[in-house]
Every structure is written in structure tokens, then in C-alpha cells.
């Protein structure tokens, strides 16, 4: 039981780090000193417990409010985290209830709230006895999806996609997504699918079930046969249609999933990113894959290639709201206030990207966002500026459904690509991406 307590202590630190100190979960996981010393099973448990608590935060807090006679005082915030973790184990993970209660009571004392051990014990036992039907009812009625979606995000999704689609997206956010891999050699898909117990996706990538644990332990990782990349994230580089020997610029390239695709297609890639640490990871990733690209640490707004190029991929920084299935912390850490600076940055990056193109060259703009402000609205602004005579002359080069096999429903009437986590549900969904292809006149 002691090892279990260590995992839960780490989970308590991590949840506090995300919700109180506003650190992204991936960063908190990397920075946590004791996590690495846990065995891989406990590490996986801690990670899953925190991710599920964040995914189900709205339901957990509604249940807590129902079980407490009066709201917890602000100075008891860490106790709230203990309750969230305990309730999450009882109501959403298949933790044996006695283990969840016992470790939560011990965690209460360890966190310095020994005087509240009785309260935690009573709340968790009552939840175990009484609350499963309530949770099942919330799942069945769709209320769970609404409760776990913060108001700012619900309003933004409803305004952009309508209430019914917002509901379907919010439902998709409740489940941990499958693990998608992009293969260096697409011709090897059937072999790797058999070895990894995966299915081959219509685009040629592989899909494994969720909960695989440490991906570095999977067959083919060390050999550099594949890299982790969501199905939707694999589409922008594909839509650039890079040819062997062609020089292409990958702007905002790190950690390099799209750079790897372009290099694997035989292109000479110039990968640009302003973050030196992330660029280092890009180089390490390419080394593992046996692929090469020239790397440039620079601000893509002012950097220019030595000569105009025929292909530019811009995977712009954005709200990342399309990746909430994988990063449930984003719903809690981001909000509308962050969007205005991001959309201004996207406009400047788009204008710079268009300026790098030779006549007839193509620019693919992508964001992993569900918000139109970071997608079609940016392209409309760029094209309006071009009509006024500002910036490099570009026009939309529509994407055809045949270019994305099996994913025709993601292609819009204008010829852009808009994927939603609620699409392809029979296959396990895909991240939310917006992609537009433009051609320099
Ligand atoms: C969405 S991530 C890119 C993911 C990457 N394309 C991939 O497929 O692995 C956005 C990246 O943009 C970089 N970035 C943000 N602003 C930038 C700028 N002005 N110039 C260059 N890179 C920038 C960030 O450092 C970050 O690595």
C-alpha cells in the first residue's frame, strides 16, 4: 500500500501544480522530481489519475458540493484536491473503494490536514455507497459532457459549431483517445500493424488502443520506424504534397512531427522554431528516426529563406483546443483572454509565410484549434488584405476529399479541412484541426 500512497502523493502535487500554479500537465509531469523514481505502473497510475480528475473536474466538483454541508474555505484548497482524487478513483477509475478511501485518508494527514481525516473518510464512503447511479445518469443524459466543459469553452464551441456539435465534441473529450503512429515507411503498415496489434488507418498511419504506457517500450520505437502523431495532425504535411528533392520550409516546427513527415517524403526541409529547447527535441526526434532537416532558431515573422521556396508549412501556435482529449488541462488553463494575442501572432506568421513563397508555390496553414478565430477567420483576414493590395498575393487552393482518404467529411464547402474530435467516432475520433492551402500567384 505504501507504493500506492507514493503515486497518490505525486498525483496530489501534480493536480495542485496544474490547478493552483497553472502549470501545463506535461510540464508538471516532466518537472516532478519523485515521479521518475516510481515504478512504471505507479507512474502510469498517477498520470492517469490526474488526467482523469482534470477531464472529470466539473462532475467531481458538483459531487463534492453536494456532499459537503458548507463550501470548503479557500485555505483548504489542497484538501479539495485530495477529495477530487479520491472521488475520481471511486467514481471513474476502477480502484477498489477501500484502497481509494484508505489512501485518501492517509494523504489527508500527509498533506497537513489530519483534523479532516474523518470528513474525507465520510465523504468518500458516502460517494461509494450512493453516487454511482447519479454518475450513470449524468453519462446517459449527456449532462456529464456539459458539466465537464467550462462555460467559456462551451459558449465558444456552441457559437462556432452549434449546440448539438458542441455537445458531441464535449462527449468526445470525456474519453482518453487512442494512440496514433505515423510510419516512416508507409509500405510497412501491415507488418507493423501485426506487430503492434494496431489497425491501419485510411491515411496509412497506425492506431493503437489507449493506455499503452511508455511508448519508448513499444516495438519499432528504438529502430525509428514510427513517431507518435494524431491522425488529424498528420494531414497538414500531407496536404503540402512535398516532392523528393524539393526545398520546403516548416515554420513553427518543433518538436517536429510534421518535419519528420516532410523529410520522410524526401524533401529538403528547413525547420524553423524560436524555442531552442524545443528545437533540440526536434533534432533528437529526427536522429532517432534517421531523418535529417536543417534547423534554424529564429522568429519566423522576421526570418526569410535565402531564396523563395515552393512549399511552406505553417503550424501556428494556437489555443490547442483541438487536443483537449489528450490535454484535458487546457480547458482549465486557457480562456478567451489568451486568444487576441494568439490571433495577432497567427496573422503576422501567415503574412511572413506567404512572403517566403516563389510564384506558384504552396502554403499550408494549420492550427490544432476548434475556434474559427484561429482558422477560417485568419484566412479571411489574409485574403482581405491581399484584395486591398497588402502582402504577398495568395489565393485559396482548395483541398479535394480524395486527398484525405476516408476523411471526406472533414473537407468544407470552401475546400478547407476542419476536423472535430466528434468525427470518425466509430474509429475512435481524431483531434480538432483546421487546415487551409494557399497558392502564391
Ligand atoms: C503547434 S507547435 C508546433 C508543432 C510542430 N509543428 C509539430 O508538428 O511537431 C507551435 C510551435 O511554434 C513555435 N513558435 C511560436 N511562435 C513562433 C515564432 N514567432 N517563430 C518561430 N516559432 C514560433 C513554438 O516554439 C512551438 O514550437
XYZ file of C-alpha atoms and ligand atoms in Angstrom:
468
model
C 0.000 0.000 0.000
C 2.950 2.369 0.623
C 3.834 2.447 -3.089
C 0.195 3.317 -3.832
C 0.435 6.202 -1.412
C 3.554 7.491 -3.172
C 1.714 7.503 -6.507
C -1.218 9.370 -4.963
C 1.121 11.857 -3.273
C 2.632 12.570 -6.683
C -0.882 12.929 -8.141
C -1.762 15.442 -5.402
C 1.351 17.516 -6.184
C 0.595 17.396 -9.901
C -3.057 18.394 -9.576
C -2.067 21.345 -7.358
C 0.670 22.301 -9.822
C -1.847 22.431 -12.682
C -4.866 23.958 -10.954
C -3.229 26.237 -8.368
C 0.088 27.161 -10.013
C -1.292 26.997 -13.575
C 1.435 24.732 -14.988
C 0.557 22.650 -18.085
C 0.275 18.971 -17.108
C 3.024 17.766 -19.470
C 5.418 20.318 -17.985
C 4.394 19.391 -14.414
C 4.998 15.710 -15.221
C 8.454 16.466 -16.605
C 9.413 18.666 -13.657
C 8.152 16.387 -10.865
C 11.246 15.099 -9.084
C 9.880 11.983 -7.387
C 7.732 10.744 -10.266
C 10.703 9.261 -12.109
C 11.618 7.158 -9.058
C 8.224 5.396 -9.038
C 7.873 2.126 -10.917
C 6.229 2.409 -14.315
C 2.879 1.040 -13.060
C 2.642 3.642 -10.276
C 3.809 6.381 -12.610
C 1.101 5.439 -15.081
C -1.472 5.339 -12.284
C -0.503 8.840 -11.061
C -0.656 10.269 -14.560
C -3.990 8.670 -15.348
C -5.466 9.757 -12.008
C -4.533 13.396 -12.601
C -5.616 13.386 -16.254
C -8.976 11.774 -15.392
C -9.516 14.192 -12.489
C -8.970 17.100 -14.914
C -11.204 15.500 -17.567
C -13.975 14.993 -14.989
C -13.358 18.102 -12.894
C -16.848 19.529 -13.368
C -18.559 16.338 -12.215
C -16.127 15.892 -9.307
C -16.776 19.413 -8.064
C -20.545 19.099 -8.441
C -20.443 15.886 -6.383
C -18.173 17.465 -3.750
C -20.543 20.419 -3.382
C -23.432 18.001 -2.944
C -21.638 16.007 -0.243
C -20.318 18.919 1.826
C -22.612 20.719 4.291
C -20.888 24.020 3.510
C -18.272 25.086 0.942
C -14.594 24.457 1.780
C -12.669 27.547 2.921
C -10.053 28.809 0.401
C -7.203 27.824 2.771
C -8.363 24.199 2.408
C -7.711 24.117 -1.358
C -5.248 21.204 -1.022
C -7.947 19.256 0.817
C -10.236 19.855 -2.171
C -7.573 18.242 -4.385
C -7.447 15.210 -2.046
C -11.234 14.878 -2.339
C -11.145 15.254 -6.132
C -8.551 12.481 -6.419
C -10.400 10.182 -4.018
C -13.763 10.692 -5.727
C -12.169 10.222 -9.140
C -10.804 6.821 -8.100
C -14.164 5.724 -6.707
C -16.428 7.070 -9.446
C -14.334 6.964 -12.636
C -11.364 4.616 -12.188
C -11.772 1.046 -11.193
C -9.849 1.489 -7.948
C -11.109 -0.818 -5.187
C -13.092 1.564 -2.921
C -11.314 0.503 0.299
C -7.936 1.340 -1.290
C -9.201 4.714 -2.530
C -10.641 5.622 0.897
C -7.688 4.359 2.929
C -5.028 6.103 0.826
C -7.072 9.332 0.645
C -7.358 9.443 4.440
C -3.606 8.900 4.752
C -2.965 11.526 2.083
C -5.127 13.969 4.066
C -2.849 13.567 7.075
C 0.290 13.698 4.936
C -0.896 16.957 3.344
C -1.229 18.514 6.823
C -4.994 18.245 7.223
C -5.025 15.499 9.875
C -8.005 17.157 11.570
C -10.093 16.471 8.450
C -9.441 12.731 8.124
C -12.950 11.928 9.396
C -14.541 14.274 6.854
C -12.628 12.731 3.919
C -13.449 9.216 5.125
C -17.166 10.026 5.460
C -17.441 11.781 2.073
C -15.695 9.038 0.130
C -17.644 6.237 1.819
C -20.904 8.012 1.069
C -19.891 8.554 -2.550
C -19.102 4.835 -2.824
C -22.473 3.844 -1.311
C -24.758 6.335 -3.034
C -23.388 8.167 -6.049
C -22.780 5.679 -8.864
C -26.393 5.904 -10.141
C -26.123 9.706 -10.239
C -22.947 9.489 -12.342
C -24.501 6.873 -14.645
C -27.500 9.193 -15.107
C -25.200 12.108 -15.997
C -23.467 9.940 -18.611
C -26.739 8.718 -20.120
C -28.363 12.166 -20.302
C -25.320 13.945 -21.736
C -25.100 16.138 -18.624
C -21.604 14.777 -17.898
C -20.240 16.392 -21.085
C -21.753 19.760 -20.190
C -20.629 19.638 -16.534
C -17.013 18.900 -17.516
C -16.824 21.731 -20.067
C -16.013 25.160 -18.590
C -18.522 27.846 -19.572
C -16.054 29.815 -21.722
C -15.347 26.742 -23.833
C -18.976 25.646 -24.038
C -20.001 29.130 -25.229
C -17.172 29.236 -27.793
C -17.950 25.752 -29.153
C -21.699 26.419 -29.346
C -21.172 29.740 -31.106
C -18.769 28.145 -33.612
C -20.403 24.787 -34.303
C -23.965 24.913 -32.866
C -25.213 23.291 -29.633
C -25.569 19.739 -30.988
C -21.999 19.589 -32.337
C -20.678 21.299 -29.171
C -22.346 18.531 -27.159
C -20.796 15.825 -29.389
C -17.342 17.426 -29.071
C -17.707 17.683 -25.279
C -18.701 13.976 -25.184
C -15.580 13.078 -27.182
C -13.461 14.955 -24.599
C -14.558 12.522 -21.881
C -12.598 9.581 -23.268
C -8.854 9.089 -23.463
C -8.084 8.875 -27.202
C -6.268 6.045 -28.998
C -2.553 6.263 -29.752
C -1.765 7.086 -33.393
C 1.584 6.485 -35.052
C 2.925 7.782 -38.360
C 5.238 5.327 -40.126
C 8.497 6.358 -41.709
C 7.873 3.812 -44.451
C 4.146 3.675 -45.259
C 4.687 0.417 -47.187
C 5.445 -1.310 -43.863
C 1.998 -0.557 -42.390
C 0.661 -4.120 -42.428
C 3.822 -5.544 -40.813
C 3.848 -3.002 -38.007
C 0.094 -3.290 -37.512
C 0.540 -7.013 -36.860
C 3.480 -6.480 -34.508
C 1.807 -3.687 -32.532
C -1.734 -5.098 -32.566
C -2.841 -1.930 -34.354
C -5.259 -1.084 -37.135
C -4.165 0.627 -40.316
C -5.916 3.987 -40.737
C -7.239 5.087 -44.157
C -4.311 7.514 -44.412
C -1.743 4.730 -43.861
C -0.913 5.519 -40.214
C -1.495 3.104 -37.331
C -3.989 3.278 -34.479
C -3.375 1.502 -31.178
C -5.749 1.362 -28.235
C -5.280 3.955 -25.468
C -3.356 3.233 -22.252
C -0.189 1.885 -23.902
C 2.047 3.347 -21.173
C 5.622 4.253 -22.093
C 5.740 4.480 -25.909
C 9.531 4.065 -25.872
C 8.922 0.439 -24.886
C 6.802 -0.328 -27.969
C 8.303 -2.302 -30.856
C 9.811 -0.071 -33.512
C 10.480 2.940 -31.293
C 14.217 2.355 -30.957
C 14.523 1.408 -34.627
C 12.943 4.751 -35.550
C 10.176 3.060 -37.538
C 7.434 5.489 -36.421
C 6.585 8.549 -34.358
C 3.529 9.458 -32.300
C 1.171 11.734 -34.209
C -2.600 12.048 -34.122
C -4.365 11.193 -37.366
C -5.527 14.814 -37.782
C -2.028 16.162 -37.066
C -0.690 14.036 -39.919
C -2.881 15.787 -42.516
C -1.285 19.278 -42.941
C 2.143 17.989 -44.096
C 0.443 15.511 -46.423
C -1.554 18.361 -47.979
C 1.634 20.260 -48.854
C 2.371 17.401 -51.339
C 6.147 17.833 -50.980
C 8.177 16.054 -53.659
C 11.596 14.386 -53.284
C 14.382 16.950 -53.539
C 12.049 19.953 -53.192
C 13.081 22.560 -50.596
C 10.292 23.253 -48.114
C 10.177 25.457 -45.045
C 8.488 24.148 -41.903
C 7.654 27.158 -39.724
C 6.960 26.636 -36.002
C 8.389 23.179 -36.490
C 9.245 21.803 -33.044
C 9.011 19.099 -31.748
C 8.992 18.003 -35.365
C 6.166 15.590 -36.179
C 5.459 17.415 -39.423
C 9.142 17.986 -40.180
C 9.594 14.203 -39.988
C 6.759 13.656 -42.480
C 8.225 16.136 -44.944
C 11.742 14.674 -44.566
C 10.387 11.121 -44.935
C 8.737 12.240 -48.195
C 12.246 13.108 -49.457
C 12.031 16.904 -49.217
C 14.941 19.114 -48.127
C 13.380 20.612 -45.023
C 14.324 23.852 -43.284
C 12.748 23.600 -39.826
C 12.322 26.963 -38.090
C 11.339 27.489 -34.457
C 12.134 30.227 -31.962
C 12.366 27.904 -28.959
C 15.858 26.452 -28.644
C 14.817 23.731 -26.167
C 12.032 22.523 -28.424
C 14.381 22.613 -31.443
C 16.778 20.363 -29.531
C 13.935 17.882 -29.079
C 13.201 18.124 -32.816
C 16.804 17.201 -33.599
C 16.708 14.275 -31.141
C 13.445 13.047 -32.655
C 14.827 13.218 -36.200
C 18.037 11.463 -35.087
C 16.023 8.568 -33.677
C 14.121 8.340 -36.966
C 17.255 8.535 -39.125
C 15.873 11.623 -40.890
C 17.526 14.972 -41.490
C 16.477 18.604 -41.713
C 18.286 21.919 -41.473
C 17.263 23.613 -38.227
C 17.044 27.355 -37.688
C 16.444 29.022 -34.339
C 14.637 32.202 -35.343
C 11.473 34.231 -35.115
C 9.517 33.163 -38.192
C 7.999 36.630 -38.517
C 11.319 38.199 -39.473
C 13.366 35.213 -40.755
C 13.437 34.585 -44.530
C 14.982 31.726 -46.559
C 17.975 32.670 -48.748
C 15.719 32.285 -51.822
C 11.921 31.990 -52.239
C 10.689 28.401 -51.855
C 7.893 26.379 -53.449
C 6.485 24.973 -50.204
C 5.855 26.385 -46.726
C 4.067 24.652 -43.861
C 2.908 26.907 -41.031
C 1.667 25.003 -37.976
C 0.914 28.116 -35.986
C 0.857 28.381 -32.191
C -2.782 28.409 -31.042
C -5.164 27.666 -28.171
C -4.664 23.911 -28.805
C -8.367 23.409 -28.064
C -8.409 20.657 -30.707
C -6.195 18.473 -28.493
C -8.314 18.501 -25.329
C -8.806 14.740 -25.430
C -5.052 14.370 -24.897
C -4.551 17.504 -22.804
C -7.587 17.974 -20.535
C -5.661 20.622 -18.538
C -6.043 23.058 -21.457
C -9.752 23.558 -20.699
C -8.811 24.719 -17.204
C -5.691 26.734 -18.023
C -6.752 28.674 -21.092
C -9.514 31.176 -21.672
C -10.710 33.843 -24.094
C -8.182 36.390 -22.775
C -5.324 34.478 -24.398
C -6.870 34.410 -27.866
C -6.389 38.008 -29.029
C -2.550 37.906 -28.797
C -2.544 34.484 -30.486
C -4.682 35.533 -33.439
C -2.498 38.639 -33.927
C 0.582 36.361 -33.952
C -1.121 33.991 -36.434
C -1.794 36.949 -38.786
C 1.848 38.027 -38.699
C 3.129 34.477 -39.198
C 0.748 33.936 -42.130
C 1.883 37.132 -43.861
C 5.545 36.131 -43.337
C 4.911 32.595 -44.634
C 3.252 33.899 -47.815
C 6.198 36.251 -48.306
C 8.624 33.270 -48.412
C 6.908 31.668 -51.433
C 8.050 31.664 -55.036
C 5.258 32.271 -57.614
C 3.188 29.074 -57.957
C 4.409 27.822 -54.558
C 2.074 26.493 -51.881
C 1.491 27.440 -48.265
C -0.347 25.129 -45.879
C -1.671 26.866 -42.758
C -2.728 24.668 -39.826
C -3.857 25.085 -36.235
C -4.955 22.442 -33.712
C -7.820 24.686 -32.679
C -11.595 24.293 -32.608
C -12.127 28.046 -32.752
C -12.885 29.793 -36.065
C -10.927 32.852 -34.884
C -7.783 30.728 -35.262
C -8.898 29.128 -38.516
C -11.119 30.458 -41.327
C -11.192 33.956 -39.792
C -7.395 34.235 -40.135
C -7.526 33.165 -43.796
C -10.396 35.596 -44.466
C -8.288 38.390 -42.934
C -5.252 37.417 -45.047
C -7.262 37.236 -48.275
C -8.992 40.563 -47.499
C -5.551 42.158 -47.037
C -4.418 40.679 -50.385
C -7.519 42.160 -52.083
C -6.572 45.549 -50.663
C -3.135 45.117 -52.224
C -1.310 44.308 -48.959
C 1.223 41.482 -48.649
C 2.214 38.669 -50.987
C -0.589 37.728 -53.423
C -2.034 34.314 -52.464
C -5.324 32.586 -53.215
C -7.028 29.530 -51.703
C -6.036 26.240 -53.368
C -8.990 24.019 -52.398
C -8.342 20.631 -50.801
C -10.153 17.742 -52.509
C -11.822 14.970 -50.492
C -9.698 12.372 -52.376
C -6.567 13.855 -50.816
C -7.664 12.676 -47.379
C -8.858 9.076 -47.867
C -11.651 8.062 -45.523
C -11.887 11.579 -44.127
C -14.007 13.285 -46.783
C -16.373 14.638 -44.117
C -13.574 16.909 -42.855
C -13.375 18.871 -46.128
C -15.525 22.021 -46.098
C -17.507 23.573 -48.957
C -14.704 26.148 -49.412
C -12.076 23.409 -49.748
C -10.518 23.784 -46.282
C -10.136 20.949 -43.804
C -11.918 21.135 -40.449
C -11.649 18.061 -38.247
C -13.523 17.679 -34.950
C -12.956 15.207 -32.090
C -16.554 14.071 -32.564
C -15.926 12.868 -36.144
C -14.914 9.287 -37.051
C -16.297 8.179 -33.684
C -16.524 4.551 -34.898
C -12.728 4.594 -35.274
C -12.043 6.440 -32.005
C -12.184 10.070 -33.206
C -9.396 12.468 -34.157
C -8.009 15.768 -32.891
C -9.569 19.057 -33.957
C -7.547 20.726 -36.709
C -8.099 23.469 -39.242
C -6.056 23.388 -42.460
C -6.120 25.755 -45.437
C -3.910 25.525 -48.539
C -2.983 28.672 -50.450
C -1.115 29.238 -53.706
C 1.160 32.167 -54.447
C 0.030 33.981 -57.602
C 1.903 23.956 -32.578
S 3.572 23.941 -32.082
C 4.330 23.206 -33.470
C 4.219 21.686 -33.571
C 5.070 21.131 -34.693
N 4.768 21.729 -35.969
C 4.948 19.618 -34.850
O 4.272 19.134 -35.758
O 5.571 18.900 -34.059
C 3.989 25.633 -32.265
C 5.479 25.984 -32.254
O 5.585 27.356 -32.681
C 6.753 27.902 -32.119
N 6.648 29.347 -32.288
C 5.761 30.200 -31.714
N 5.938 31.442 -32.178
C 6.958 31.404 -33.060
C 7.614 32.382 -33.874
N 7.243 33.660 -33.863
N 8.631 31.964 -34.654
C 9.032 30.671 -34.672
N 8.450 29.714 -33.936
C 7.427 30.071 -33.139
C 6.726 27.356 -30.710
O 8.025 27.392 -30.135
C 6.208 25.927 -30.924
O 7.280 25.034 -31.020
